[in-house]
PDB file of C-alpha atoms in Angstrom:
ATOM      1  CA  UNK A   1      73.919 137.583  79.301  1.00 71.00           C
ATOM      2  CA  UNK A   2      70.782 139.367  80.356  1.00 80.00           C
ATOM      3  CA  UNK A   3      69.807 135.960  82.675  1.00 86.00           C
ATOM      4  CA  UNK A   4      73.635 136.203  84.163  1.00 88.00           C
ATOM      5  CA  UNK A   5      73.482 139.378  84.883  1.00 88.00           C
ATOM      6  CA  UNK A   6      69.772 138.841  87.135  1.00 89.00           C
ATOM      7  CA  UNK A   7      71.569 135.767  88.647  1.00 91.00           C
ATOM      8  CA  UNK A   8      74.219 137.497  89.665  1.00 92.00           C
ATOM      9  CA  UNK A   9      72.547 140.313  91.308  1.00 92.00           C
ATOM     10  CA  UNK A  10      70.150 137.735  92.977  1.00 93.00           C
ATOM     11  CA  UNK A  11      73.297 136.033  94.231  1.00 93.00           C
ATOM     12  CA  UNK A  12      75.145 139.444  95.664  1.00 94.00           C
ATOM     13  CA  UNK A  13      71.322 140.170  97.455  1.00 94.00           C
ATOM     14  CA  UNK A  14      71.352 136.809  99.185  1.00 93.00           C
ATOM     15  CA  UNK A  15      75.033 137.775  99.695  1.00 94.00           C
ATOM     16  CA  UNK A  16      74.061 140.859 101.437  1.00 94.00           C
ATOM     17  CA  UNK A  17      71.725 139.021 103.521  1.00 94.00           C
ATOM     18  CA  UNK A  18      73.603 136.641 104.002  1.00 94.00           C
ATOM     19  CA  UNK A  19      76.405 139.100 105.282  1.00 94.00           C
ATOM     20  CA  UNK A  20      74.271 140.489 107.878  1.00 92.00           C
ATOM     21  CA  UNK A  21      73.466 137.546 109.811  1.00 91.00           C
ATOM     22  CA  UNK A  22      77.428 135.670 109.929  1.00 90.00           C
ATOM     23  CA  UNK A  23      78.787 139.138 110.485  1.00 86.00           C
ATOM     24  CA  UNK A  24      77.227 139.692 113.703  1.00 84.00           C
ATOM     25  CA  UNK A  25      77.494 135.385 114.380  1.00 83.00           C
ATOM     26  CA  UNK A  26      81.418 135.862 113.159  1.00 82.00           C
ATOM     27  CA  UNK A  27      81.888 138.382 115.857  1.00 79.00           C
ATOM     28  CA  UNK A  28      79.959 136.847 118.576  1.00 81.00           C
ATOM     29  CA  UNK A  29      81.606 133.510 117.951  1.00 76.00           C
ATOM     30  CA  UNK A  30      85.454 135.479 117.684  1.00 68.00           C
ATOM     31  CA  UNK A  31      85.594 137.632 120.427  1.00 65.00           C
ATOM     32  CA  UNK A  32      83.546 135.579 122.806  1.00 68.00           C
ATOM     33  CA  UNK A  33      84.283 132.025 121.990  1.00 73.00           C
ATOM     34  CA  UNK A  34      80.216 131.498 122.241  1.00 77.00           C
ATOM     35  CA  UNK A  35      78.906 128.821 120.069  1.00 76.00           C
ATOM     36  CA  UNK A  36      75.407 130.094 119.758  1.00 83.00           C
ATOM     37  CA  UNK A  37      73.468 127.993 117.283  1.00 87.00           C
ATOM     38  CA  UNK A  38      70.335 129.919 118.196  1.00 91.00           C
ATOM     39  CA  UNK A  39      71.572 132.908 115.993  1.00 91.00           C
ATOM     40  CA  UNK A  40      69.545 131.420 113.071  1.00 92.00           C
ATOM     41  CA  UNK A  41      66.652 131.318 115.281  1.00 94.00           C
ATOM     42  CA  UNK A  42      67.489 135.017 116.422  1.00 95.00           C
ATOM     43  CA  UNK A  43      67.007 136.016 112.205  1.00 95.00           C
ATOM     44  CA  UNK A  44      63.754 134.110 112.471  1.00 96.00           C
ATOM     45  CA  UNK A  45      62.400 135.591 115.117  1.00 96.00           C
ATOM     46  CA  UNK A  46      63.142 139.135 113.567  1.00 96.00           C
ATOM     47  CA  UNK A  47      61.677 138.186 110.684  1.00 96.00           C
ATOM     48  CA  UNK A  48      58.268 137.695 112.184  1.00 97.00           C
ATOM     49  CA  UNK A  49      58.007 140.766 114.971  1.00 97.00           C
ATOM     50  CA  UNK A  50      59.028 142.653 112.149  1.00 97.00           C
ATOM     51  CA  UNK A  51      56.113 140.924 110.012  1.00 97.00           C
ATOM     52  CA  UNK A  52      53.768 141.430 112.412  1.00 96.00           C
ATOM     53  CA  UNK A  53      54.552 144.972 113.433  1.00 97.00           C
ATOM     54  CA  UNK A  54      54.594 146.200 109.849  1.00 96.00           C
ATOM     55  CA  UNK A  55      50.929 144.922 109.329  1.00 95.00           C
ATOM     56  CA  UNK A  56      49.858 146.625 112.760  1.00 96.00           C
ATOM     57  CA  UNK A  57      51.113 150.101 111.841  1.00 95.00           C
ATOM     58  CA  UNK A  58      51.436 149.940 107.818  1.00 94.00           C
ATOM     59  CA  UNK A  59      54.900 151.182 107.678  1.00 95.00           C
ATOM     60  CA  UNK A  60      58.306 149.252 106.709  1.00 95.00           C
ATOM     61  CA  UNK A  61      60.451 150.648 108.512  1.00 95.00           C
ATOM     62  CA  UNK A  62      58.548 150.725 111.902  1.00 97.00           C
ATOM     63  CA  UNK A  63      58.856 146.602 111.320  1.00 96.00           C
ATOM     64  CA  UNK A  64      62.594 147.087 110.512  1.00 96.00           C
ATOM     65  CA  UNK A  65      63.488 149.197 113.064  1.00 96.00           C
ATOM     66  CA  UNK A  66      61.234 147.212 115.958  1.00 97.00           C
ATOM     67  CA  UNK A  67      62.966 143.574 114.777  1.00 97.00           C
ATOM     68  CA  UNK A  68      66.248 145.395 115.142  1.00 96.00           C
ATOM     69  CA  UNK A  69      65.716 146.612 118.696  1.00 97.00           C
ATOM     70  CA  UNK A  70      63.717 143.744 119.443  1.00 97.00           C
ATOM     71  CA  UNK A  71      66.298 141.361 118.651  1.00 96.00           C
ATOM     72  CA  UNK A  72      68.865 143.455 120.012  1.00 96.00           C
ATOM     73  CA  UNK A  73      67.601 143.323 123.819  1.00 96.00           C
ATOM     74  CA  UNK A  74      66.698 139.971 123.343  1.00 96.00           C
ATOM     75  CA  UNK A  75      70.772 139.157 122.618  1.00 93.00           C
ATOM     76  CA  UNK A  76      71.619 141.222 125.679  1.00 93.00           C
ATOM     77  CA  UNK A  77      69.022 139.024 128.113  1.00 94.00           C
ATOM     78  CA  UNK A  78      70.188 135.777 126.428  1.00 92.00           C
ATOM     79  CA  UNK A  79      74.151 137.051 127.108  1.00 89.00           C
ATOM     80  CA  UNK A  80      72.711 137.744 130.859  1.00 90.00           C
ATOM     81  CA  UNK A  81      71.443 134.818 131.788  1.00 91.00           C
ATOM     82  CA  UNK A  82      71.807 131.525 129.879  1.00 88.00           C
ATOM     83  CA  UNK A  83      75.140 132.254 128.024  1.00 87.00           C
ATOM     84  CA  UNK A  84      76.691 133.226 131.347  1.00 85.00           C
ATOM     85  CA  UNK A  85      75.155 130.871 133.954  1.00 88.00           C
ATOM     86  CA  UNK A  86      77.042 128.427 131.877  1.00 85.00           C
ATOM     87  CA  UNK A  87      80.391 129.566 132.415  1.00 76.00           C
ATOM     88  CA  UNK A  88      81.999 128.844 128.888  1.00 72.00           C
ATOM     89  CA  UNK A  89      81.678 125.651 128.845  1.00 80.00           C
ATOM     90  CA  UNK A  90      81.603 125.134 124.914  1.00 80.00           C
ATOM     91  CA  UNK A  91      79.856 121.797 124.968  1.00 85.00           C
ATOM     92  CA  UNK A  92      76.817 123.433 127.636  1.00 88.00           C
ATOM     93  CA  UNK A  93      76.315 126.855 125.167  1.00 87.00           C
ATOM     94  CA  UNK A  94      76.266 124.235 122.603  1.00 87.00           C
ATOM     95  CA  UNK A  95      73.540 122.354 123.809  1.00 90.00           C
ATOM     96  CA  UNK A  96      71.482 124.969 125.396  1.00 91.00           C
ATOM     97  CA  UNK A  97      71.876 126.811 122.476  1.00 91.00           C
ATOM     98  CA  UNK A  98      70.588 124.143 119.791  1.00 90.00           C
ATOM     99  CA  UNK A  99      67.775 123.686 122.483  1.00 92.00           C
ATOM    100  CA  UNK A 100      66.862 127.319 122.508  1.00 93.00           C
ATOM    101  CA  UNK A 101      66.322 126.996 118.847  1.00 93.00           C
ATOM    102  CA  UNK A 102      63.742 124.228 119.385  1.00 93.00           C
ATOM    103  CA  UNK A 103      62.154 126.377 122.205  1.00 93.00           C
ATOM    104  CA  UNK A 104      61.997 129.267 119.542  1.00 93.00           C
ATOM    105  CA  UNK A 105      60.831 127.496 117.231  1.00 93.00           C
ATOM    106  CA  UNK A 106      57.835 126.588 118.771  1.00 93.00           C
ATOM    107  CA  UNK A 107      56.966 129.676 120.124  1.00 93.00           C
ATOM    108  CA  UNK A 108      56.723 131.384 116.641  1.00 94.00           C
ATOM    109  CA  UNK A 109      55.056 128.318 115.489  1.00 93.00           C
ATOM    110  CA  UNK A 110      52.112 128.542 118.333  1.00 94.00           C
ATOM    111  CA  UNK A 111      51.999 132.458 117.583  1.00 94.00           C
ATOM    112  CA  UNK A 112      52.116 132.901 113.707  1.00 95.00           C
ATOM    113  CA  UNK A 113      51.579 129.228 112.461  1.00 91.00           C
ATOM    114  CA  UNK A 114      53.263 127.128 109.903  1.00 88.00           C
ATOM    115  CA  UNK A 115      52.172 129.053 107.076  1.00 93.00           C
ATOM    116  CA  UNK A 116      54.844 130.949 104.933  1.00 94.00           C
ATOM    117  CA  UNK A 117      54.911 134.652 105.262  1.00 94.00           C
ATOM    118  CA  UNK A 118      56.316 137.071 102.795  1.00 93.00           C
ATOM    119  CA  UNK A 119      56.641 141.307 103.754  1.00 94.00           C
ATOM    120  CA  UNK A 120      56.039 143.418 100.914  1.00 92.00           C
ATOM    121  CA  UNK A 121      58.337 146.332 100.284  1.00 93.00           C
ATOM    122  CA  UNK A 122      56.032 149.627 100.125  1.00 91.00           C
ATOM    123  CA  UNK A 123      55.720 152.302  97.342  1.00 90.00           C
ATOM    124  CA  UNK A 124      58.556 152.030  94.788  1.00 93.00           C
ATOM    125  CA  UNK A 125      60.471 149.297  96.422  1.00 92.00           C
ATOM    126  CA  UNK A 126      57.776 146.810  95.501  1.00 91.00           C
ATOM    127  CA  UNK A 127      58.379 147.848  91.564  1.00 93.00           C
ATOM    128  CA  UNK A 128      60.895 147.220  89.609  1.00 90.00           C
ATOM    129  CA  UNK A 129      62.851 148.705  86.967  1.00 88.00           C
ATOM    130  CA  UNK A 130      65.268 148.382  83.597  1.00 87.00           C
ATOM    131  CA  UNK A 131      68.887 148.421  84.957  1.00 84.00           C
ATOM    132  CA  UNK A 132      70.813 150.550  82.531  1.00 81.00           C
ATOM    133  CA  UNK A 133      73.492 148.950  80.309  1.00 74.00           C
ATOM    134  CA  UNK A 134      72.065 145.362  80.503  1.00 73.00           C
ATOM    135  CA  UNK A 135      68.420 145.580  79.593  1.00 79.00           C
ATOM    136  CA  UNK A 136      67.238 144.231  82.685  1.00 85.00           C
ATOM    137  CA  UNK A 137      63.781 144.203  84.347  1.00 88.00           C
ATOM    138  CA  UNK A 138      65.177 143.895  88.065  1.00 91.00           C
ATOM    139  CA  UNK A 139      62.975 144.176  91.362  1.00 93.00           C
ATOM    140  CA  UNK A 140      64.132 147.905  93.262  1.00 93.00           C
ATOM    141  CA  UNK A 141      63.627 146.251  96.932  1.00 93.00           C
ATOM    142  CA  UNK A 142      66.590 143.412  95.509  1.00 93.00           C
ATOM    143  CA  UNK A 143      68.584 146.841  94.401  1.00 93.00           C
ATOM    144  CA  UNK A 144      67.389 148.508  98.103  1.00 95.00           C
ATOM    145  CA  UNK A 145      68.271 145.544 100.159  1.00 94.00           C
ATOM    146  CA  UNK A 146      72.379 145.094  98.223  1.00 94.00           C
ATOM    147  CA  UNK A 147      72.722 148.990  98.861  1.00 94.00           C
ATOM    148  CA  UNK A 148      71.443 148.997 102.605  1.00 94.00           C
ATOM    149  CA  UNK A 149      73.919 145.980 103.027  1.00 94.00           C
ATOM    150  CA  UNK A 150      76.508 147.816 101.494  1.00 95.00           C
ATOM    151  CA  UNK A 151      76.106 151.213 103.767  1.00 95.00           C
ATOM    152  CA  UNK A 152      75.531 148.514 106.911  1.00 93.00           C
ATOM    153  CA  UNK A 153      78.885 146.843 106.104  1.00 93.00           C
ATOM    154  CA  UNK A 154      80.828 150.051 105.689  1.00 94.00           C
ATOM    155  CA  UNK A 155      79.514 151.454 108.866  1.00 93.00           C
ATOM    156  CA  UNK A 156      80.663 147.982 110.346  1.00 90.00           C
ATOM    157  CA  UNK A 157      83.996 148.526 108.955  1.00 90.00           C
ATOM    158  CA  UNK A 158      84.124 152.166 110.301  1.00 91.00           C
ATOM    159  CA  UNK A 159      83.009 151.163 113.833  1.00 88.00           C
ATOM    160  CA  UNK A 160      85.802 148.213 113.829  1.00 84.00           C
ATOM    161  CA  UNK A 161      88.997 149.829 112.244  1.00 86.00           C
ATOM    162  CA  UNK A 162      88.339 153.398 113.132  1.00 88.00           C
ATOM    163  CA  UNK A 163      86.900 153.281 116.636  1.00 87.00           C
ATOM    164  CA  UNK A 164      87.684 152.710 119.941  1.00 84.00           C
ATOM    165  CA  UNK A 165      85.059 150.229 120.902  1.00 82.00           C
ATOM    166  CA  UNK A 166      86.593 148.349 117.750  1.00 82.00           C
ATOM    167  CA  UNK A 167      89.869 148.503 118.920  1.00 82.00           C
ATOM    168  CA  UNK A 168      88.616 147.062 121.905  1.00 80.00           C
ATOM    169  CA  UNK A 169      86.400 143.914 120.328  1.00 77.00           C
ATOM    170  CA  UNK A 170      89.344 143.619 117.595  1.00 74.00           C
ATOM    171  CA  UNK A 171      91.744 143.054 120.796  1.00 76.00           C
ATOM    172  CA  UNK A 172      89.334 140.610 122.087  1.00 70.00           C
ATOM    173  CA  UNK A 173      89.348 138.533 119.155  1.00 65.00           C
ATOM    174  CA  UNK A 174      93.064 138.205 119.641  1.00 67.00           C
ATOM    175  CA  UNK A 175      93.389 138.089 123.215  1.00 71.00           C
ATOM    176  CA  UNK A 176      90.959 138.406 125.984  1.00 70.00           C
ATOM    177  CA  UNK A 177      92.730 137.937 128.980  1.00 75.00           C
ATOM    178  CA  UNK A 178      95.397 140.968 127.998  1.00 77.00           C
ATOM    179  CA  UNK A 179      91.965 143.400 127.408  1.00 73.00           C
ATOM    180  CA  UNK A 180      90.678 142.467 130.643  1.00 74.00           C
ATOM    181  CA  UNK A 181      94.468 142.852 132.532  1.00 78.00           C
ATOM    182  CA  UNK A 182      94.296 146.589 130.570  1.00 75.00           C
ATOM    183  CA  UNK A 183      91.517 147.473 132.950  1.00 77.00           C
ATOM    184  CA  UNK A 184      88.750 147.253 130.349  1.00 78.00           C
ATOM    185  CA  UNK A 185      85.222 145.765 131.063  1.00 78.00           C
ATOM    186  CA  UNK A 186      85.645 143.201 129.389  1.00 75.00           C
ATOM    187  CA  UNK A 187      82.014 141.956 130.060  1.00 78.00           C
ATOM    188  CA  UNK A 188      80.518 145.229 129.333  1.00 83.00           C
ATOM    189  CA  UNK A 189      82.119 144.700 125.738  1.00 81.00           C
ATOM    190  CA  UNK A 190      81.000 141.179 125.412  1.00 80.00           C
ATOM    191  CA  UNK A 191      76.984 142.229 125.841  1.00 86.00           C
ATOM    192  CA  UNK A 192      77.862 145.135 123.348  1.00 87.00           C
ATOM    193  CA  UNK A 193      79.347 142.305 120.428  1.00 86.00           C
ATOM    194  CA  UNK A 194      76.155 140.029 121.710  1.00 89.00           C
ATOM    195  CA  UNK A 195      73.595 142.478 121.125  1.00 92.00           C
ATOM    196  CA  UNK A 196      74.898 143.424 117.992  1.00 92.00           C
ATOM    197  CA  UNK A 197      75.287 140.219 116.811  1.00 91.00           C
ATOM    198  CA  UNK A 198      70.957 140.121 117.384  1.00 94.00           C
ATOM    199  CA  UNK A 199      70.392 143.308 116.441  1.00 95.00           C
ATOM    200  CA  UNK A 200      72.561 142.813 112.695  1.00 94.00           C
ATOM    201  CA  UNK A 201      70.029 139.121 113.047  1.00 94.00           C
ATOM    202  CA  UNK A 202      66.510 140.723 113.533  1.00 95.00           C
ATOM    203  CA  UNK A 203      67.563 143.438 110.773  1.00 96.00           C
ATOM    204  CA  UNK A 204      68.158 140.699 108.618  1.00 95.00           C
ATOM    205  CA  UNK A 205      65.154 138.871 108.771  1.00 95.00           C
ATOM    206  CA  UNK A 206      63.277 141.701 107.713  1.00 96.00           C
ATOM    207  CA  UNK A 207      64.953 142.127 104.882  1.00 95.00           C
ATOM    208  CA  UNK A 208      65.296 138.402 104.037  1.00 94.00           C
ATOM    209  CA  UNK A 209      61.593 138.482 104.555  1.00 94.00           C
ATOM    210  CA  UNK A 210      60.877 140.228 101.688  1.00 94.00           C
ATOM    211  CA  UNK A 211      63.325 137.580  99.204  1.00 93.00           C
ATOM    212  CA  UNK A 212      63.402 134.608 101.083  1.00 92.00           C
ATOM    213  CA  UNK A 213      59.893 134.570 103.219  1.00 93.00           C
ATOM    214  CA  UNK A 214      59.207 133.829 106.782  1.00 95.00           C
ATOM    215  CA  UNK A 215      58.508 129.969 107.281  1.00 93.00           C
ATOM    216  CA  UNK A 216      59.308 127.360 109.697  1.00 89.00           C
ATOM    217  CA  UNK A 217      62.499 125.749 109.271  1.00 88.00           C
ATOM    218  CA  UNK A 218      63.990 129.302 107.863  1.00 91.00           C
ATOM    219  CA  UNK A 219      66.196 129.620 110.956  1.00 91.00           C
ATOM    220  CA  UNK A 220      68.283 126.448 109.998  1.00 90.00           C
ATOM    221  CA  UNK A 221      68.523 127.422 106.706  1.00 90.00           C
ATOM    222  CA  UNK A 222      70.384 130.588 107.247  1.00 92.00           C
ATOM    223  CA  UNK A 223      72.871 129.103 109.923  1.00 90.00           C
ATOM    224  CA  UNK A 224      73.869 126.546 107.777  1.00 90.00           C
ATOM    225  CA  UNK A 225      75.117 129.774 105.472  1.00 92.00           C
ATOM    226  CA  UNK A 226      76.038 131.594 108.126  1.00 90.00           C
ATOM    227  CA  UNK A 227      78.660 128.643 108.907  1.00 89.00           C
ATOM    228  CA  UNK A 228      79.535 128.107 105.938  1.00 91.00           C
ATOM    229  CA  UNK A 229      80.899 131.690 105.643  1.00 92.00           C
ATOM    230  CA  UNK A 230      82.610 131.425 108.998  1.00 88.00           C
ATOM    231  CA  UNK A 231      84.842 128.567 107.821  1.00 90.00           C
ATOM    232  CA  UNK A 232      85.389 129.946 104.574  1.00 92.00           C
ATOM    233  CA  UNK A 233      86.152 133.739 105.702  1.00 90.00           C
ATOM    234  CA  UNK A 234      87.533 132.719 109.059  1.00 85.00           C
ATOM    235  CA  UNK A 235      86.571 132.692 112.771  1.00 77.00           C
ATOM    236  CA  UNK A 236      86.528 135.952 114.080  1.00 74.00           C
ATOM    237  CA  UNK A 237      87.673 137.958 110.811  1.00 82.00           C
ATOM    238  CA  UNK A 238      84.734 140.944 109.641  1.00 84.00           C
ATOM    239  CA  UNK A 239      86.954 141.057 106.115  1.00 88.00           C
ATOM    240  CA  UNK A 240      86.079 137.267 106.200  1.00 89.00           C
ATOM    241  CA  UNK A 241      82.792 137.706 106.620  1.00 90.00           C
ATOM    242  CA  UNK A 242      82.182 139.867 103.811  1.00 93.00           C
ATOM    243  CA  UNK A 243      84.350 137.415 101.500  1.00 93.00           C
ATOM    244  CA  UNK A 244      82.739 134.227 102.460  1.00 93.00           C
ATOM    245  CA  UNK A 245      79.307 135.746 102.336  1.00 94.00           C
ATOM    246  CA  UNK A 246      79.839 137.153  98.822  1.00 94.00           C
ATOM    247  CA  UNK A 247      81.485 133.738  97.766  1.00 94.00           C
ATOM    248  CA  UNK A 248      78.335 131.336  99.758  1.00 93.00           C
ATOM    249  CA  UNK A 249      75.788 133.835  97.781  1.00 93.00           C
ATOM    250  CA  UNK A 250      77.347 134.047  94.330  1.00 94.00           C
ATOM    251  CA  UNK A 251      77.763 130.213  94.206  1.00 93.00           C
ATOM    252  CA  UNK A 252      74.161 129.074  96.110  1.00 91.00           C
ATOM    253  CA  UNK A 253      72.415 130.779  93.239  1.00 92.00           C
ATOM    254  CA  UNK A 254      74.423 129.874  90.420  1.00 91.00           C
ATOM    255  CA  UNK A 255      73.758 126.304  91.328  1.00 90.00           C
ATOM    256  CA  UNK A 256      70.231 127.191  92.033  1.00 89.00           C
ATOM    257  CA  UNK A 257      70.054 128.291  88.679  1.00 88.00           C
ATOM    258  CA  UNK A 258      72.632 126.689  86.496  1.00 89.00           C
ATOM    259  CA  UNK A 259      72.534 123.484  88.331  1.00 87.00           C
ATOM    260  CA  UNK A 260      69.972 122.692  90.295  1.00 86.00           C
ATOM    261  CA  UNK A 261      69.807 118.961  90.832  1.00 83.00           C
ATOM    262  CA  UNK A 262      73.347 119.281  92.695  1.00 84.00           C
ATOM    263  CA  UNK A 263      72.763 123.028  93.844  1.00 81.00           C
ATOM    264  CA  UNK A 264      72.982 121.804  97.394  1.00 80.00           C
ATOM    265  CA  UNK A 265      76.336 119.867  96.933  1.00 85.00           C
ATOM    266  CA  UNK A 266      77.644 123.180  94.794  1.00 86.00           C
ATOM    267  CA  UNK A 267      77.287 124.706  98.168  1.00 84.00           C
ATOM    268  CA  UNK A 268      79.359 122.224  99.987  1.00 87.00           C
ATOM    269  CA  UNK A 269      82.578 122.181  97.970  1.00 88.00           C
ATOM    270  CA  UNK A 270      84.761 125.883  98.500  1.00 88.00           C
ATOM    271  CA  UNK A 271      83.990 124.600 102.378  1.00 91.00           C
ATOM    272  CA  UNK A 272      85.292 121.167 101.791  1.00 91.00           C
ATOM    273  CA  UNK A 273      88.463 122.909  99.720  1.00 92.00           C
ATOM    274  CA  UNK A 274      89.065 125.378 102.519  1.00 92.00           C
ATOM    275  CA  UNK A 275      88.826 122.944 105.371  1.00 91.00           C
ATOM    276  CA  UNK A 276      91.367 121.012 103.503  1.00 92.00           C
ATOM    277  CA  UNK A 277      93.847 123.831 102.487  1.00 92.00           C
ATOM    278  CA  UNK A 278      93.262 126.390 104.984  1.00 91.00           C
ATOM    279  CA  UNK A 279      91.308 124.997 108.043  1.00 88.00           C
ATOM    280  CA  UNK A 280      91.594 128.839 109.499  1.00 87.00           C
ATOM    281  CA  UNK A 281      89.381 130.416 106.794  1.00 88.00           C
ATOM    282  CA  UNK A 282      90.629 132.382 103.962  1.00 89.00           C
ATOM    283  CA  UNK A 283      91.359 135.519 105.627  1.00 85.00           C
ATOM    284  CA  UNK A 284      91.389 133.874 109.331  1.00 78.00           C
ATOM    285  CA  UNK A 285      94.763 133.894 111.233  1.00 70.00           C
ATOM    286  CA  UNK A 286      96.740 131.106 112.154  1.00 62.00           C
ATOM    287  CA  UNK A 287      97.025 129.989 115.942  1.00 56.00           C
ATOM    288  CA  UNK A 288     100.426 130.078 117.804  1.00 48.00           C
TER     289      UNK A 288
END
């Protein structure tokens, strides 16, 4: 019990992290209809400024805060130029896309190398302590990084259902061309989701920094999870996101753990069952 209880905390943390990167890709890929395959490479990218800023000024949270914002104007200059020279042509941002991940790639290669990098949480988030109730020895930066996902996802939630601006990217999910015939910048709103989408990335690779490490080839791993959430929640659906996440994370590390010799197959099959039952997602809505 003690072992199942670990597991599944280690599987609601990759969750979380999880959660942060295909929420942002889930809304980018919704309300703009942009297949951006570089989003993995976005998290990546994060991941090292933020490295590389926390070992210039010693502090955590400078390197959290600079991937964020990094990332963030980085989504807003690849919405300016690339995504829209190409007009929406699905099978261009597809390719130009998957080529900007190479391009990223190498650029983080030729600056921090090949070698894995791991950030260390400071202070007391680099201990860890005995969960009460279960008997557990449990890292605190694992606890730190489920609750920050938690308060990020609720503050998601708030801006979607109980603003405006939500309103507004909720209505574009549904159907652009009536937002843009209300008079609404429709553009404006579309670098807002874009740059959020990279922002919620960089923030992520921070924190997956500290769990999963910094290493070439990281960026592909976490779009293949960040896909596999967006079929099983459902394009465009934040509710989704959170359910798909939660579902990838739980069952990626119980097959890591339990299973490990088919732990990448384990991953595979609720995808496989909801393409075949419900090709929308779980919580996606049916065309018309």
């Amino acid at each position: 019990m003690p072992q199942f209880v670990a597991q599944t905390l280690n599987g609601l943390t990759l969750a979380g992290i999880i959660f942060l990167v295909s929420s942002g890709f889930t809304l980018v890929f919704g309300v703009m209809r942009v297949t951006n395959l570089s989003h993995g490479a976005v998290y990546l990218l994060g991941g090292y400024i933020g490295y590389s800023v926390i070992g210039a000024t010693h502090n955590f949270f400078y390197g959290l805060a600079a991937a964020a914002i990094a990332m963030a104007f980085f989504g807003l200059l690849l919405e300016r130029t690339l995504i829209t020279w190409l007009g929406g042509s699905e099978m261009s941002e597809l390719l130009a896309t998957l080529g900007l991940i190479f391009v990223l790639d190498d650029v983080a290669l030729a600056i921090w190398g090949g070698s894995p990098l791991t950030i260390n949480l400071p202070g007391i988030l680099g201990k860890s302590a005995t969960l009460p109730f279960s008997g557990v020895v449990y890292p605190n930066g694992r606890i730190f990084i489920l609750g920050v996902s938690i308060v990020v996802a609720l503050g998601l939630y708030y801006l979607l259902r109980r603003t405006r601006v939500g309103a507004i990217i909720r209505a574009g999910v549904d159907d652009r061309e009536m937002v843009s015939a209300l008079g609404i910048n429709v553009r404006l709103v579309f670098s807002l989701v874009f740059m959020l989408g990279a922002l919620l990335a960089g923030f992520a690779g921070v924190l997956g920094g500290t769990v999963l490490g910094i290493y070439t080839g990281g960026d592909s791993d976490i779009l293949l999870f960040a896909l596999a959430v967006v079929i099983v929640g459902g394009l465009g659906s934040y509710e989704g996101a959170i359910l798909g996440s939660l579902i990838i994370g739980l069952i990626d590390n119980y097959g890591t753990a339990y299973l490990p010799a088919v732990a990448y197959s384990i991953l595979f099959i609720p995808v496989i069952i909801v393409l075949l039952v419900r090709p929308q997602g779980l919580l996606g809505k049916v065309n018309t």
